[in-house]
Short mmCIF file of C-alpha atoms and ligand atoms in Angstrom, two decimals:
data_model
loop_
_atom_site.label_atom_id
_atom_site.label_comp_id
_atom_site.label_asym_id
_atom_site.label_seq_id
_atom_site.Cartn_x
_atom_site.Cartn_y
_atom_site.Cartn_z
CA MET V 1 13.12 -22.94 -5.68
CA LYS V 2 13.29 -21.08 -2.38
CA ALA V 3 10.30 -19.81 -0.85
CA VAL V 4 9.30 -18.27 2.67
CA GLU V 5 6.10 -19.34 4.18
CA TRP V 6 3.89 -17.89 6.95
CA HIS V 7 3.19 -20.75 9.26
CA ALA V 8 1.69 -19.06 12.31
CA PRO V 9 1.86 -15.77 13.95
CA ARG V 10 5.54 -14.79 13.82
CA GLN V 11 6.69 -17.93 12.11
CA MET V 12 8.10 -17.79 8.91
CA ARG V 13 9.94 -20.88 7.19
CA LEU V 14 12.34 -20.98 4.48
CA VAL V 15 11.01 -23.91 2.28
CA GLU V 16 11.71 -25.58 -0.96
CA ARG V 17 8.80 -25.39 -3.67
CA GLU V 18 8.39 -26.30 -7.06
CA LYS V 19 9.30 -23.72 -9.73
CA PRO V 20 6.00 -22.50 -11.21
CA GLU V 21 5.19 -23.25 -14.92
CA PRO V 22 3.67 -20.29 -16.68
CA LYS V 23 0.07 -20.95 -18.09
CA PRO V 24 -0.75 -19.74 -21.57
CA HIS V 25 -1.59 -16.12 -20.61
CA GLU V 26 1.21 -15.89 -17.77
CA ALA V 27 4.49 -14.65 -17.54
CA LEU V 28 7.08 -16.42 -15.19
CA ILE V 29 8.96 -13.81 -13.11
CA ARG V 30 12.14 -14.14 -11.52
CA VAL V 31 11.38 -12.19 -8.32
CA GLU V 32 13.93 -9.57 -7.29
CA SER V 33 12.39 -7.27 -4.77
CA VAL V 34 9.41 -7.63 -2.39
CA GLY V 35 8.02 -4.75 -0.32
CA VAL V 36 6.90 -5.62 3.28
CA CYS V 37 3.25 -3.90 3.46
CA GLY V 38 1.10 -2.81 6.65
CA SER V 39 -1.27 -5.29 5.40
CA ASP V 40 1.31 -8.20 5.47
CA MET V 41 1.77 -7.36 9.12
CA HIS V 42 -2.04 -7.99 9.99
CA TYR V 43 -1.33 -11.54 8.53
CA TYR V 44 2.31 -12.10 10.27
CA LEU V 45 1.05 -10.77 13.65
CA GLN V 46 -2.81 -12.08 13.82
CA GLY V 47 -2.87 -14.49 10.84
CA ARG V 48 -5.91 -12.44 9.55
CA ILE V 49 -7.39 -9.09 8.26
CA GLY V 50 -10.86 -8.77 9.91
CA SER V 51 -13.03 -11.61 10.24
CA GLN V 52 -13.36 -12.52 6.29
CA GLN V 53 -9.55 -12.96 5.62
CA VAL V 54 -7.96 -15.46 7.58
CA LEU V 55 -5.10 -17.54 7.20
CA LYS V 56 -5.78 -21.16 7.75
CA GLU V 57 -2.77 -22.94 6.41
CA PRO V 58 0.90 -22.11 5.11
CA VAL V 59 1.06 -19.50 2.62
CA ILE V 60 3.49 -17.31 0.76
CA LEU V 61 2.93 -13.46 1.69
CA GLY V 62 4.09 -10.46 -0.28
CA HIS V 63 2.20 -8.56 -3.03
CA GLU V 64 4.46 -5.42 -3.77
CA TYR V 65 6.97 -6.85 -6.00
CA SER V 66 9.14 -6.52 -9.38
CA GLY V 67 11.27 -9.02 -11.10
CA ILE V 68 12.57 -9.97 -14.66
CA VAL V 69 10.32 -11.92 -17.01
CA GLU V 70 11.94 -15.19 -17.56
CA ALA V 71 9.32 -16.80 -20.03
CA VAL V 72 5.77 -16.42 -20.97
CA GLY V 73 3.06 -18.68 -21.97
CA ALA V 74 1.96 -19.18 -25.71
CA ALA V 75 -0.70 -16.67 -25.47
CA ALA V 76 1.05 -13.88 -23.71
CA ASP V 77 3.17 -11.12 -25.05
CA GLY V 78 6.66 -12.41 -25.88
CA GLY V 79 7.93 -8.78 -25.95
CA LEU V 80 7.90 -9.02 -22.13
CA VAL V 81 10.75 -11.68 -21.85
CA GLY V 82 13.83 -10.08 -20.29
CA LYS V 83 12.28 -7.05 -19.16
CA ARG V 84 11.97 -5.81 -15.40
CA VAL V 85 8.40 -5.40 -14.52
CA ALA V 86 6.29 -3.96 -11.75
CA VAL V 87 3.38 -6.13 -11.14
CA GLU V 88 -0.02 -5.04 -10.38
CA PRO V 89 -0.86 -7.83 -7.94
CA GLY V 90 -4.74 -8.04 -7.92
CA ILE V 91 -6.10 -10.32 -10.85
CA PRO V 92 -9.81 -9.62 -11.43
CA CYS V 93 -12.23 -11.62 -13.28
CA MET V 94 -12.80 -9.06 -16.08
CA LYS V 95 -16.30 -10.43 -16.52
CA CYS V 96 -18.61 -9.44 -13.53
CA GLU V 97 -20.26 -5.93 -13.23
CA SER V 98 -17.37 -4.28 -11.46
CA CYS V 99 -14.88 -5.31 -13.78
CA THR V 100 -17.11 -4.38 -16.79
CA THR V 101 -17.92 -0.99 -15.56
CA GLY V 102 -14.53 0.07 -14.67
CA HIS V 103 -14.11 -0.69 -11.07
CA TYR V 104 -12.09 -4.01 -11.40
CA ASN V 105 -10.29 -3.04 -8.15
CA VAL V 106 -13.44 -4.29 -6.36
CA CYS V 107 -14.27 -7.32 -8.11
CA LYS V 108 -15.57 -9.89 -5.73
CA LYS V 109 -13.50 -12.88 -7.72
CA MET V 110 -10.28 -10.86 -7.58
CA PHE V 111 -7.27 -13.27 -7.23
CA PHE V 112 -4.82 -11.52 -5.03
CA PRO V 113 -1.61 -13.08 -3.85
CA GLY V 114 -0.05 -13.18 -0.48
CA GLY V 115 -3.38 -14.03 1.29
CA PRO V 116 -5.64 -16.75 2.18
CA GLY V 117 -5.30 -19.58 -0.21
CA ASN V 118 -3.16 -17.54 -2.72
CA ASP V 119 0.59 -17.44 -2.56
CA GLY V 120 2.51 -14.43 -3.05
CA ALA V 121 5.86 -13.51 -4.08
CA LEU V 122 8.33 -14.00 -1.33
CA CYS V 123 9.96 -16.73 -3.19
CA GLU V 124 12.51 -16.94 -6.26
CA TYR V 125 9.86 -17.36 -9.11
CA THR V 126 6.09 -16.61 -9.60
CA ALA V 127 3.69 -16.87 -12.67
CA VAL V 128 1.19 -14.18 -13.00
CA HIS V 129 -1.27 -12.92 -15.80
CA ALA V 130 1.13 -10.94 -18.19
CA ALA V 131 -1.44 -8.16 -18.68
CA PHE V 132 -0.67 -7.27 -15.42
CA CYS V 133 3.18 -6.99 -15.79
CA PHE V 134 4.18 -3.55 -16.37
CA PRO V 135 7.77 -3.08 -17.91
CA VAL V 136 9.53 -0.22 -16.22
CA PRO V 137 12.39 2.03 -17.86
CA ASP V 138 15.93 0.57 -17.73
CA THR V 139 16.99 3.33 -15.25
CA MET V 140 14.35 1.90 -12.61
CA THR V 141 15.89 -0.25 -9.92
CA ALA V 142 14.11 -3.44 -8.82
CA GLN V 143 13.55 -1.84 -5.37
CA ALA V 144 11.98 0.99 -7.05
CA ALA V 145 9.88 -1.10 -9.30
CA ALA V 146 8.43 -3.03 -6.43
CA MET V 147 7.34 0.42 -4.70
CA ILE V 148 4.97 1.11 -7.59
CA GLU V 149 2.47 -0.89 -5.98
CA PRO V 150 2.19 1.12 -2.66
CA ALA V 151 2.63 4.25 -4.67
CA ALA V 152 -0.27 3.46 -6.93
CA VAL V 153 -2.41 3.24 -3.88
CA ALA V 154 -1.30 6.78 -3.00
CA VAL V 155 -2.10 8.05 -6.37
CA HIS V 156 -5.40 6.42 -6.37
CA ALA V 157 -6.10 7.98 -2.99
CA VAL V 158 -5.52 11.38 -4.37
CA GLU V 159 -7.56 10.78 -7.42
CA LEU V 160 -10.61 9.70 -5.01
CA ALA V 161 -10.05 13.12 -3.04
CA GLN V 162 -10.63 14.95 -6.41
CA LEU V 163 -8.13 17.35 -5.10
CA TYR V 164 -8.18 20.80 -6.52
CA PRO V 165 -5.17 23.06 -6.88
CA GLY V 166 -4.79 25.27 -3.84
CA GLU V 167 -6.57 23.08 -1.62
CA THR V 168 -5.32 22.16 1.96
CA VAL V 169 -4.90 18.70 2.89
CA ALA V 170 -4.30 16.49 6.12
CA ILE V 171 -2.64 13.14 5.99
CA LEU V 172 -3.14 11.26 9.23
CA GLY V 173 -0.37 8.34 9.36
CA LEU V 174 2.95 9.04 7.72
CA GLY V 175 4.25 5.40 7.22
CA SER V 176 5.01 4.59 3.44
CA ILE V 177 1.37 5.18 2.25
CA GLY V 178 1.01 8.44 3.93
CA LEU V 179 4.51 9.77 2.56
CA LEU V 180 3.91 8.75 -0.76
CA THR V 181 0.36 10.29 -0.56
CA ALA V 182 1.73 13.29 0.76
CA GLN V 183 4.09 13.49 -2.41
CA VAL V 184 1.39 12.99 -4.75
CA ALA V 185 -1.04 15.48 -3.27
CA LYS V 186 1.97 18.14 -3.19
CA PHE V 187 2.59 17.77 -6.90
CA SER V 188 -1.30 17.59 -7.63
CA GLY V 189 -1.28 21.13 -6.34
CA ALA V 190 -2.22 20.92 -2.71
CA HIS V 191 -1.38 24.33 -1.32
CA LEU V 192 -0.64 23.06 2.58
CA ILE V 193 -0.38 19.80 3.64
CA TYR V 194 -0.75 18.85 7.18
CA GLY V 195 0.71 15.56 8.62
CA THR V 196 0.59 13.62 11.69
CA ASP V 197 1.99 10.24 13.13
CA VAL V 198 2.69 9.05 16.65
CA LEU V 199 6.22 8.08 15.69
CA PRO V 200 8.63 11.21 15.91
CA TYR V 201 10.99 9.79 13.27
CA ARG V 202 7.95 9.51 10.99
CA VAL V 203 7.00 12.98 11.55
CA GLU V 204 10.59 13.92 10.55
CA ALA V 205 10.19 11.90 7.45
CA GLY V 206 7.02 13.59 6.56
CA ARG V 207 8.78 16.97 6.58
CA ARG V 208 11.15 15.61 3.95
CA HIS V 209 8.25 14.10 1.66
CA GLY V 210 6.09 17.08 0.95
CA VAL V 211 4.28 17.58 4.34
CA ASP V 212 4.31 21.45 5.17
CA MET V 213 3.38 21.20 8.81
CA ALA V 214 4.13 17.75 10.54
CA PHE V 215 3.25 17.07 13.96
CA ASP V 216 3.53 14.33 16.68
CA ALA V 217 0.07 13.17 17.30
CA GLY V 218 1.28 11.30 20.39
CA ARG V 219 2.05 14.66 21.96
CA GLU V 220 -0.52 16.96 20.45
CA ASP V 221 -4.24 16.40 19.78
CA THR V 222 -4.75 15.95 15.98
CA VAL V 223 -8.05 17.71 15.79
CA GLN V 224 -7.27 20.75 18.05
CA ARG V 225 -4.01 21.53 16.20
CA ILE V 226 -5.28 21.22 12.68
CA MET V 227 -8.45 23.27 13.47
CA ALA V 228 -6.21 25.91 15.23
CA GLU V 229 -3.73 26.10 12.05
CA THR V 230 -6.89 26.39 9.78
CA GLY V 231 -8.50 29.09 11.76
CA GLY V 232 -11.37 26.70 12.92
CA ARG V 233 -12.34 25.99 9.47
CA GLY V 234 -10.74 22.58 8.68
CA VAL V 235 -9.16 21.29 5.83
CA ASP V 236 -10.28 20.49 2.39
CA VAL V 237 -9.22 17.12 2.21
CA ALA V 238 -8.36 14.69 4.75
CA ILE V 239 -6.70 11.14 3.87
CA ASP V 240 -6.45 8.60 6.55
CA CYS V 241 -3.31 6.43 6.10
CA THR V 242 -3.37 5.30 9.72
CA ASN V 243 -3.72 1.66 10.43
CA GLY V 244 -5.55 2.50 13.70
CA SER V 245 -9.34 2.42 14.60
CA ASP V 246 -9.53 6.04 15.13
CA GLY V 247 -7.98 7.36 11.69
CA MET V 248 -11.41 7.67 10.10
CA GLY V 249 -12.79 9.44 13.12
CA LEU V 250 -10.00 11.89 13.16
CA ALA V 251 -10.19 12.66 9.25
CA VAL V 252 -13.80 13.40 9.55
CA GLN V 253 -13.24 16.01 12.70
CA VAL V 254 -10.55 17.77 10.65
CA THR V 255 -12.22 18.25 7.30
CA ARG V 256 -14.30 21.66 6.68
CA PRO V 257 -17.77 21.44 5.67
CA ALA V 258 -18.67 19.98 2.41
CA GLY V 259 -15.09 18.71 2.28
CA ARG V 260 -13.63 15.14 1.33
CA CYS V 261 -12.32 12.52 3.44
CA VAL V 262 -10.48 9.44 1.94
CA LEU V 263 -9.81 6.41 4.07
CA VAL V 264 -6.91 4.35 2.87
CA GLY V 265 -5.71 2.86 6.18
CA ILE V 266 -6.54 -0.86 7.26
CA SER V 267 -7.20 -1.11 10.99
CA GLY V 268 -7.75 -4.69 10.73
CA GLU V 269 -11.16 -4.60 12.60
CA GLU V 270 -14.28 -5.50 10.88
CA TRP V 271 -16.24 -2.40 12.35
CA ASP V 272 -14.33 0.97 13.28
CA PRO V 273 -16.28 3.87 15.10
CA LEU V 274 -17.42 7.10 13.00
CA PRO V 275 -18.56 10.67 14.22
CA VAL V 276 -21.39 10.46 12.06
CA SER V 277 -23.24 13.58 13.50
CA ILE V 278 -20.23 15.54 12.50
CA ALA V 279 -19.93 14.11 9.17
CA ARG V 280 -23.75 14.43 8.45
CA ARG V 281 -23.71 18.32 9.84
CA ARG V 282 -20.92 18.91 7.49
CA GLU V 283 -22.28 17.29 4.75
CA LEU V 284 -18.86 15.47 4.10
CA THR V 285 -17.91 13.21 1.22
CA LEU V 286 -16.40 9.96 2.66
CA ARG V 287 -14.63 7.45 0.28
CA TRP V 288 -12.96 4.43 0.91
CA CYS V 289 -9.81 3.50 -1.24
CA ARG V 290 -9.36 -0.17 -2.40
CA ARG V 291 -5.97 -0.31 -3.52
CA PHE V 292 -5.71 1.05 -7.28
CA CYS V 293 -7.58 0.97 -10.44
CA HIS V 294 -6.09 1.85 -14.00
CA ASN V 295 -3.21 3.69 -12.52
CA PHE V 296 -0.19 1.43 -12.65
CA ALA V 297 1.40 2.97 -15.75
CA ARG V 298 0.86 6.52 -14.58
CA THR V 299 2.50 5.58 -11.36
CA ILE V 300 5.46 4.03 -13.07
CA VAL V 301 5.85 7.33 -15.11
CA LEU V 302 5.71 9.55 -11.93
CA ALA V 303 8.48 7.46 -10.37
CA ALA V 304 10.66 7.17 -13.41
CA SER V 305 10.63 10.93 -13.89
CA CYS V 306 11.64 11.38 -10.15
CA LYS V 307 8.46 13.39 -9.36
CA LEU V 308 7.44 10.80 -6.90
CA ASP V 309 10.41 9.69 -4.78
CA VAL V 310 9.92 6.03 -4.05
CA ILE V 311 13.40 4.99 -3.20
CA SER V 312 14.12 7.12 -0.26
CA LEU V 313 11.19 5.45 1.68
CA ILE V 314 13.27 2.23 1.70
CA THR V 315 15.08 2.18 4.96
CA HIS V 316 15.96 -1.52 5.13
CA SER V 317 16.88 -4.30 2.80
CA PHE V 318 17.23 -7.98 3.72
CA PRO V 319 17.72 -11.44 1.66
CA LEU V 320 14.86 -13.80 1.34
CA GLU V 321 16.33 -15.92 4.09
CA ARG V 322 16.11 -13.34 6.61
CA THR V 323 12.48 -12.61 5.81
CA GLN V 324 11.23 -13.07 9.49
CA GLU V 325 14.01 -10.47 10.63
CA ALA V 326 12.34 -8.05 8.05
CA PHE V 327 8.85 -8.49 9.46
CA ASP V 328 10.02 -8.33 12.92
CA LEU V 329 11.59 -4.92 12.05
CA VAL V 330 8.31 -3.75 10.87
CA ALA V 331 6.48 -5.12 13.67
CA GLU V 332 8.01 -3.55 16.14
CA ASN V 333 8.84 -0.08 14.17
CA ARG V 334 12.50 -0.34 15.53
CA ASP V 335 15.48 1.37 13.75
CA ASN V 336 13.33 4.32 12.43
CA VAL V 337 12.10 1.83 9.83
CA ILE V 338 9.70 3.11 7.12
CA LYS V 339 9.66 0.69 3.88
CA VAL V 340 11.66 -2.72 4.23
CA SER V 341 12.48 -4.77 1.04
CA VAL V 342 13.30 -8.32 0.73
CA ASP V 343 15.65 -8.43 -2.18
CA ILE V 344 16.02 -12.09 -3.67
ZN1 ZN P 1 0.42 -3.50 0.08
ZN1 ZN P 2 -14.85 -9.05 -11.75
#
């Protein structure tokens, strides 16, 4: 089968790999669509995320994907064969304390594809644990099904925020995670959503995706503007969806006393600064979001019912052979890119 391997920063190669055989509990998936994620960019450009996750040898990237189940192993659900599925990519051990107490997303033995030592989905076939394959309705396209993964992150972020109806929300960073989070916050009852980005076209996109007051953080001071808009109070909930080291600090500064901050963005650094005095004096609740947990099925329902618009975020599509172009486009934020999908 064809596959695209990361070899070194900005070096992707189309290679031949052996088609996988499903193990007893696995499903063999003919991959249809793979989304390019901000976390993939850290690998693509630097070969690492922080100091723990470092690529040392060629690997197939890609963890946001959908496909058709072509076959299943002897112990897997045969009803999956022929179905289009959205794949929850992280496979936890299901035995450790995190897994057995409802927090499998922070399992230390998590298998996560498209990272150090684990091949991902930028290839024609992949075999994965069948229990993590979620069939989507017939009406859902392959591209939309691949978007369930980032959409599930947005759903998890709003769950962690414990958003109450009528509250105000600030979303820092209007990339695809920020735009999805704005939509989820909106239909979860947010009264007013402020949104910022440093790219003007993303500020525009924010206005189309549930952000009531979107502004350009490159031209205006985020903290001053949000504090002015809220009469000096701050928002009830701030969600950092930037990929910069200052996102968490901004979230803290724009949140009202006793409010909540959820930190979703991946800066790629091991340590980021935080204004701890402000956070302490306001007795803020800070929560970090680790992907998703028990919400893939609900995210599919939301996307299938069009409550959550995942498809309009996809601005570009490339075939597998042109994966490097897809990654370069995202790396350089060219051509008003929001979400790029590689369609196989
Ligand atoms: Zn991702
Ligand atoms: Zn575990």
